[in-house]
Amino acid sequence: MTDAMTNAPRKIIIDTDPGQDDAMAILLALASPEEIEVLGITAVAGNVPLALTEVNARKICELAGKPQVKVFAGCDRPLDRALVTAEHVHGQSGLDGPVLPDPTMPLQAQHAVDFIIETLRDAPSGSVTLCALGPLTNLAMALRKAPDIAARIREIVLMGGAYFEVGNITPAAEFNIYVDPHAADIVFKSGIPLVVMSLDVTHKALVTKPRNDAFRAIGNAVGIAAAQMTEFFERFDREKYGSEGAPLHDPCVTAYLIAPQIFTGRHINVEIETKSELTLGMTVADWWGVTDRAPNAMFMGTIDADAYFALLTERLARL
Ligand code: BDR
Ligand code: CA
């Protein structure tokens, strides 16, 4: 979906904690310059600590053959609680599976939060979309530090939360929201248009064996690495869910920018639980419209998974 007025590619910042599925989301964006212009990639602590996520982000850019992309390091811990990581899913590096060389492209000196603020202030209002693939710490910090940017953001498309699927890191919460519920609360209360790719969507986007084989069959370095990455984190989810493959969460965000028609959802009210020990980080989604709370998010619930994997395979072949 290019910019409707100009047909120019949509300008985005990708905020991320790579993560194999983050990597796939970034590769999809970098493979789609007709629809997406990546202004920068901002790393945050999440799946693994920041020192690894910023390196992983650069490894992915180099894998894509795009070392000119600017990568920034952001917050190394959530706003108000200790960092929870997910090495049990993603491996010690966060990107286990393929062996990728250490990056030679530089990390930008500017802090990710300042990059986000500066970019939004410099660009025409309403022209920049934020894509969030990890805990929302960097975005919330930017909104706290520079509240004026809220009105300048076109929309935030994020992976996080759940309604029907409830939780994956606790019985009640999805990982990205659970890691920094206070940041999520700031983002969901910001009034910025939100598109939410919840577990209700991503649990329908499973990397089955034929889909994994299709990545490998691309035959280029990216396709082979994609197959190795999805194979690696599949082992955990297969055991956990007993499903035929693991959910490929984060590329739903960048796929939405290219093919929004493959998703359906409802514009509803979503609030974040920040106090309860039992349900911390729960996305309390008013799917059935039982309150009079104003809608604040387009909360996605379905995906055409065949179209999604066809898009990914076709685009990764371009890199
Ligand atoms: C989310 O948590 C992370 O482990 C994944 O990268 C994804 O962003 C899924 O709950
Ligand atoms: Ca992620």
Coordinates of C-alpha atoms and ligand atoms in Angstrom, one line a residue:
M1 CA 0.0 0.0 0.0
T2 CA 1.9 3.0 -1.2
D3 CA 1.1 6.5 -0.2
A4 CA -2.4 7.0 -1.6
M5 CA -1.8 10.6 -2.7
T6 CA 1.6 10.3 -4.3
N7 CA 2.0 6.7 -5.1
A8 CA 5.4 7.0 -3.3
P9 CA 6.6 4.2 -1.0
R10 CA 5.3 4.5 2.5
K11 CA 8.0 5.8 4.9
I12 CA 8.5 3.7 8.0
I13 CA 10.6 3.2 11.0
I14 CA 10.9 -0.4 12.2
D15 CA 11.3 -0.8 16.0
T16 CA 12.4 -4.3 16.7
D17 CA 14.1 -6.9 19.0
P18 CA 15.4 -9.5 16.5
G19 CA 14.3 -12.3 16.9
Q20 CA 14.0 -14.7 13.9
D21 CA 10.4 -13.5 13.1
D22 CA 11.5 -9.9 13.4
A23 CA 14.3 -10.7 10.9
M24 CA 11.7 -12.0 8.5
A25 CA 9.6 -8.9 8.9
I26 CA 12.7 -6.7 8.2
L27 CA 13.7 -8.7 5.2
L28 CA 10.2 -8.4 3.8
A29 CA 10.3 -4.6 4.1
L30 CA 13.8 -4.3 2.6
A31 CA 12.7 -6.5 -0.3
S32 CA 9.7 -4.2 -1.1
P33 CA 11.1 -0.8 -2.0
E34 CA 8.2 0.0 -4.3
E35 CA 5.8 0.0 -1.3
I36 CA 8.1 0.6 1.7
E37 CA 10.9 3.1 2.4
V38 CA 12.7 2.1 5.6
L39 CA 14.0 5.4 7.2
G40 CA 15.7 3.5 10.0
I41 CA 15.6 0.5 12.2
T42 CA 15.5 1.1 16.0
A43 CA 16.5 -1.8 18.3
V44 CA 15.0 -2.4 21.7
A45 CA 15.6 -5.0 24.4
G46 CA 13.1 -7.8 24.3
N47 CA 13.7 -11.3 22.9
V48 CA 17.3 -10.9 24.0
P49 CA 19.2 -7.9 25.6
L50 CA 19.8 -4.7 23.5
A51 CA 23.5 -5.5 23.0
L52 CA 22.3 -8.5 20.9
T53 CA 19.2 -7.0 19.2
E54 CA 21.1 -4.1 17.7
V55 CA 23.8 -6.5 16.3
N56 CA 21.1 -8.8 15.0
A57 CA 19.4 -5.9 13.2
R58 CA 22.7 -5.0 11.5
K59 CA 23.3 -8.7 10.6
I60 CA 19.9 -8.8 8.9
C61 CA 20.5 -5.6 6.9
E62 CA 23.8 -7.1 5.6
L63 CA 22.1 -10.4 4.8
A64 CA 19.6 -8.4 2.7
G65 CA 22.5 -6.7 1.0
K66 CA 21.5 -3.3 2.4
P67 CA 24.3 -2.1 4.7
Q68 CA 23.3 1.5 4.0
V69 CA 20.2 1.2 6.2
K70 CA 20.6 3.1 9.5
V71 CA 20.4 1.1 12.7
F72 CA 20.0 2.7 16.1
A73 CA 20.2 1.3 19.6
G74 CA 17.4 2.3 21.9
C75 CA 16.2 1.4 25.4
D76 CA 18.0 -1.5 27.2
R77 CA 15.2 -2.1 29.7
P78 CA 11.4 -1.6 30.1
L79 CA 10.1 1.6 31.6
D80 CA 9.2 0.3 35.0
R81 CA 10.2 -3.3 35.5
A82 CA 13.1 -5.7 35.0
L83 CA 13.6 -7.1 31.5
V84 CA 12.2 -10.5 30.6
T85 CA 13.8 -12.2 27.6
A86 CA 12.9 -15.2 25.5
E87 CA 16.1 -17.2 24.8
H88 CA 14.1 -20.3 25.3
V89 CA 12.3 -19.5 22.0
H90 CA 14.9 -17.6 20.0
G91 CA 18.2 -19.1 21.3
Q92 CA 21.1 -17.4 23.1
S93 CA 21.8 -15.0 20.2
G94 CA 18.2 -14.2 19.6
L95 CA 18.8 -15.2 16.0
D96 CA 19.9 -18.9 16.3
G97 CA 19.6 -21.0 13.2
P98 CA 21.7 -19.6 10.4
V99 CA 25.3 -18.7 11.0
L100 CA 25.5 -15.0 10.0
P101 CA 28.8 -13.1 10.0
D102 CA 29.4 -10.3 12.5
P103 CA 28.2 -7.1 10.9
T104 CA 30.7 -4.5 9.6
M105 CA 28.2 -1.7 8.9
P106 CA 28.2 0.8 11.8
L107 CA 25.7 1.3 14.5
Q108 CA 24.4 4.9 14.4
A109 CA 25.6 7.1 17.3
Q110 CA 22.2 8.7 17.9
H111 CA 19.9 7.1 20.5
A112 CA 16.9 5.4 18.8
V113 CA 14.4 7.5 20.8
D114 CA 16.0 10.7 19.5
F115 CA 16.1 9.4 16.0
I116 CA 12.3 8.6 16.2
I117 CA 11.6 12.1 17.5
E118 CA 13.8 13.9 15.0
T119 CA 12.5 12.0 12.1
L120 CA 8.9 12.7 13.0
R121 CA 9.5 16.4 13.5
D122 CA 11.4 16.7 10.2
A123 CA 9.0 14.8 8.0
P124 CA 5.7 16.2 6.9
S125 CA 3.0 15.6 9.5
G126 CA 1.2 12.3 8.9
S127 CA 3.8 10.9 6.5
V128 CA 5.7 8.4 8.8
T129 CA 4.4 5.0 10.0
L130 CA 6.0 3.3 13.0
C131 CA 6.2 -0.5 12.8
A132 CA 6.7 -2.1 16.2
L133 CA 7.8 -5.7 16.4
G134 CA 8.9 -5.9 20.1
P135 CA 8.2 -4.3 23.5
L136 CA 6.9 -0.7 23.0
T137 CA 9.6 0.9 25.2
N138 CA 11.3 3.0 22.5
L139 CA 8.0 4.3 21.2
A140 CA 6.6 5.2 24.7
M141 CA 9.9 6.9 25.6
A142 CA 9.7 9.0 22.5
L143 CA 6.0 9.9 23.2
R144 CA 7.0 10.9 26.8
K145 CA 9.9 12.9 25.8
A146 CA 8.2 14.7 22.9
P147 CA 4.4 14.5 23.2
D148 CA 4.1 16.7 20.0
I149 CA 5.1 13.8 17.8
A150 CA 1.9 11.9 18.5
A151 CA -0.1 14.1 16.1
R152 CA 2.6 13.7 13.4
I153 CA 2.6 9.9 13.3
R154 CA 0.5 8.4 10.4
E155 CA -0.2 5.2 12.3
I156 CA 1.5 2.6 14.4
V157 CA 1.3 -1.0 13.1
L158 CA 2.4 -3.4 15.9
M159 CA 2.6 -7.0 16.7
G160 CA 1.3 -7.7 20.2
G161 CA -1.6 -8.7 22.4
A162 CA -4.4 -11.2 21.9
Y163 CA -8.0 -11.7 22.7
F164 CA -9.1 -15.2 21.7
E165 CA -5.6 -16.7 22.0
V166 CA -5.1 -14.9 25.4
G167 CA -1.4 -15.3 26.1
N168 CA 1.9 -16.9 25.2
I169 CA 4.3 -15.8 27.9
T170 CA 1.8 -16.0 30.7
P171 CA -1.7 -17.5 30.5
A172 CA -3.0 -13.9 30.2
A173 CA -0.4 -12.0 28.2
E174 CA 1.4 -11.9 24.9
F175 CA 5.2 -11.4 25.1
N176 CA 5.7 -7.9 23.6
I177 CA 3.0 -6.4 25.8
Y178 CA 4.0 -8.3 28.9
V179 CA 7.6 -7.3 28.7
D180 CA 6.7 -3.6 29.0
P181 CA 3.0 -3.1 29.8
H182 CA 3.6 0.4 31.0
A183 CA 5.0 1.4 27.6
A184 CA 2.1 -0.4 25.9
D185 CA -0.4 1.5 28.1
I186 CA 1.2 4.8 26.9
V187 CA 0.9 3.8 23.2
F188 CA -2.7 2.4 23.5
K189 CA -3.8 5.6 25.3
S190 CA -1.9 8.0 22.8
G191 CA -4.8 8.5 20.4
I192 CA -2.5 7.6 17.5
P193 CA -4.2 5.3 14.9
L194 CA -3.2 1.7 15.8
V195 CA -3.2 -1.5 13.8
V196 CA -2.7 -4.5 16.1
M197 CA -1.5 -7.8 14.8
S198 CA -2.5 -10.0 17.7
L199 CA -1.8 -13.7 18.4
D200 CA -5.3 -14.2 17.1
V201 CA -3.8 -13.5 13.7
T202 CA -0.3 -14.8 14.0
H203 CA -1.4 -18.2 15.4
K204 CA -3.1 -18.7 12.0
A205 CA 0.2 -18.0 10.2
L206 CA 2.0 -21.2 10.7
V207 CA 5.3 -22.1 9.0
T208 CA 4.4 -25.6 7.8
K209 CA 7.0 -27.9 6.2
P210 CA 5.9 -27.0 2.6
R211 CA 6.1 -23.3 3.5
N212 CA 9.6 -23.7 5.0
D213 CA 10.7 -25.8 2.0
A214 CA 9.5 -22.9 -0.2
F215 CA 11.8 -20.5 1.6
R216 CA 14.7 -22.9 1.2
A217 CA 13.9 -23.5 -2.5
I218 CA 14.4 -19.8 -3.3
G219 CA 18.0 -20.8 -3.2
N220 CA 19.6 -17.4 -2.5
A221 CA 21.3 -16.6 0.9
V222 CA 18.2 -14.9 2.2
G223 CA 15.9 -17.9 1.4
I224 CA 18.3 -20.4 3.0
A225 CA 18.7 -18.2 6.1
A226 CA 14.9 -17.7 6.3
A227 CA 14.4 -21.5 6.2
Q228 CA 17.1 -22.0 8.9
M229 CA 15.6 -19.3 11.1
T230 CA 12.0 -20.5 10.9
E231 CA 13.2 -24.1 11.4
F232 CA 15.0 -23.1 14.6
F233 CA 12.2 -21.4 16.4
E234 CA 9.7 -23.9 15.1
R235 CA 11.1 -26.6 17.4
F236 CA 9.9 -24.8 20.5
D237 CA 6.4 -23.9 19.2
R238 CA 5.7 -27.3 17.7
E239 CA 6.3 -28.9 21.1
K240 CA 4.3 -26.3 22.9
Y241 CA 1.3 -26.1 20.7
G242 CA 1.5 -29.5 19.0
S243 CA 0.7 -27.6 15.7
E244 CA 2.0 -28.3 12.3
G245 CA 4.4 -25.3 12.5
A246 CA 5.3 -22.2 14.4
P247 CA 3.4 -18.9 14.1
L248 CA 5.4 -16.4 12.1
H249 CA 4.4 -13.3 14.1
D250 CA 6.2 -10.1 13.1
P251 CA 6.1 -10.2 9.3
C252 CA 2.3 -9.7 9.7
V253 CA 3.2 -6.0 10.4
T254 CA 5.2 -5.4 7.3
A255 CA 2.9 -7.6 5.1
Y256 CA 0.1 -5.4 6.2
L257 CA 1.8 -2.4 4.6
I258 CA 2.0 -4.3 1.3
A259 CA -1.2 -6.3 1.3
P260 CA -3.7 -5.0 3.9
Q261 CA -6.5 -6.9 2.2
I262 CA -5.2 -10.3 3.5
F263 CA -6.2 -9.3 7.1
T264 CA -9.5 -8.7 8.8
G265 CA -10.3 -7.3 12.2
R266 CA -12.4 -4.9 14.2
H267 CA -12.0 -1.3 15.3
I268 CA -12.4 -1.7 19.0
N269 CA -11.3 -0.5 22.4
V270 CA -8.2 -2.1 23.8
E271 CA -6.8 -1.4 27.3
I272 CA -3.6 -2.7 28.9
E273 CA -3.5 -4.3 32.3
T274 CA -0.6 -2.7 34.3
K275 CA -1.4 -3.6 37.9
S276 CA -2.5 -7.1 38.4
E277 CA 0.2 -9.7 39.1
L278 CA -2.0 -12.4 37.6
T279 CA -2.9 -10.7 34.4
L280 CA -0.1 -8.2 33.9
G281 CA 0.2 -7.2 30.2
M282 CA -3.2 -8.5 29.2
T283 CA -4.7 -6.7 26.3
V284 CA -8.3 -6.3 27.4
A285 CA -9.9 -6.1 24.0
D286 CA -13.6 -5.2 23.8
W287 CA -14.1 -7.5 20.8
W288 CA -17.9 -7.8 21.4
G289 CA -18.5 -4.1 22.1
V290 CA -19.8 -4.7 25.6
T291 CA -18.5 -1.3 27.0
D292 CA -18.9 2.2 25.9
R293 CA -15.1 2.8 25.8
A294 CA -14.1 4.5 22.6
P295 CA -12.3 2.4 20.0
N296 CA -8.6 3.0 19.8
A297 CA -7.2 0.2 17.7
M298 CA -7.8 -1.8 14.6
F299 CA -7.5 -5.2 16.2
M300 CA -6.8 -7.9 13.6
G301 CA -8.2 -11.4 13.9
T302 CA -7.8 -13.3 10.7
I303 CA -5.2 -13.7 7.9
D304 CA -5.1 -15.3 4.5
A305 CA -2.1 -17.4 5.4
D306 CA -1.5 -18.8 1.9
A307 CA -1.4 -15.3 0.5
Y308 CA 1.0 -14.2 3.3
F309 CA 3.5 -17.0 2.8
A310 CA 3.3 -16.5 -1.0
L311 CA 4.1 -12.8 -0.5
L312 CA 7.0 -13.6 1.7
T313 CA 8.5 -16.2 -0.6
E314 CA 8.0 -14.0 -3.7
R315 CA 9.6 -11.0 -2.0
L316 CA 12.6 -12.8 -0.3
A317 CA 13.5 -14.1 -3.7
R318 CA 14.2 -10.5 -4.8
L319 CA 17.0 -10.0 -2.3
Ligands
BDR1 C1 6.3 -11.8 19.8 O1 7.3 -12.1 20.8 C2 8.5 -12.3 20.3 O2 9.1 -13.5 20.8 C3 8.4 -12.4 18.8 O3 9.5 -11.8 18.1 C4 7.1 -11.6 18.5 O4 7.4 -10.2 18.3 C5 5.3 -12.9 19.8 O5 4.6 -12.9 21.0
CA2 CA 9.7 -9.4 18.0

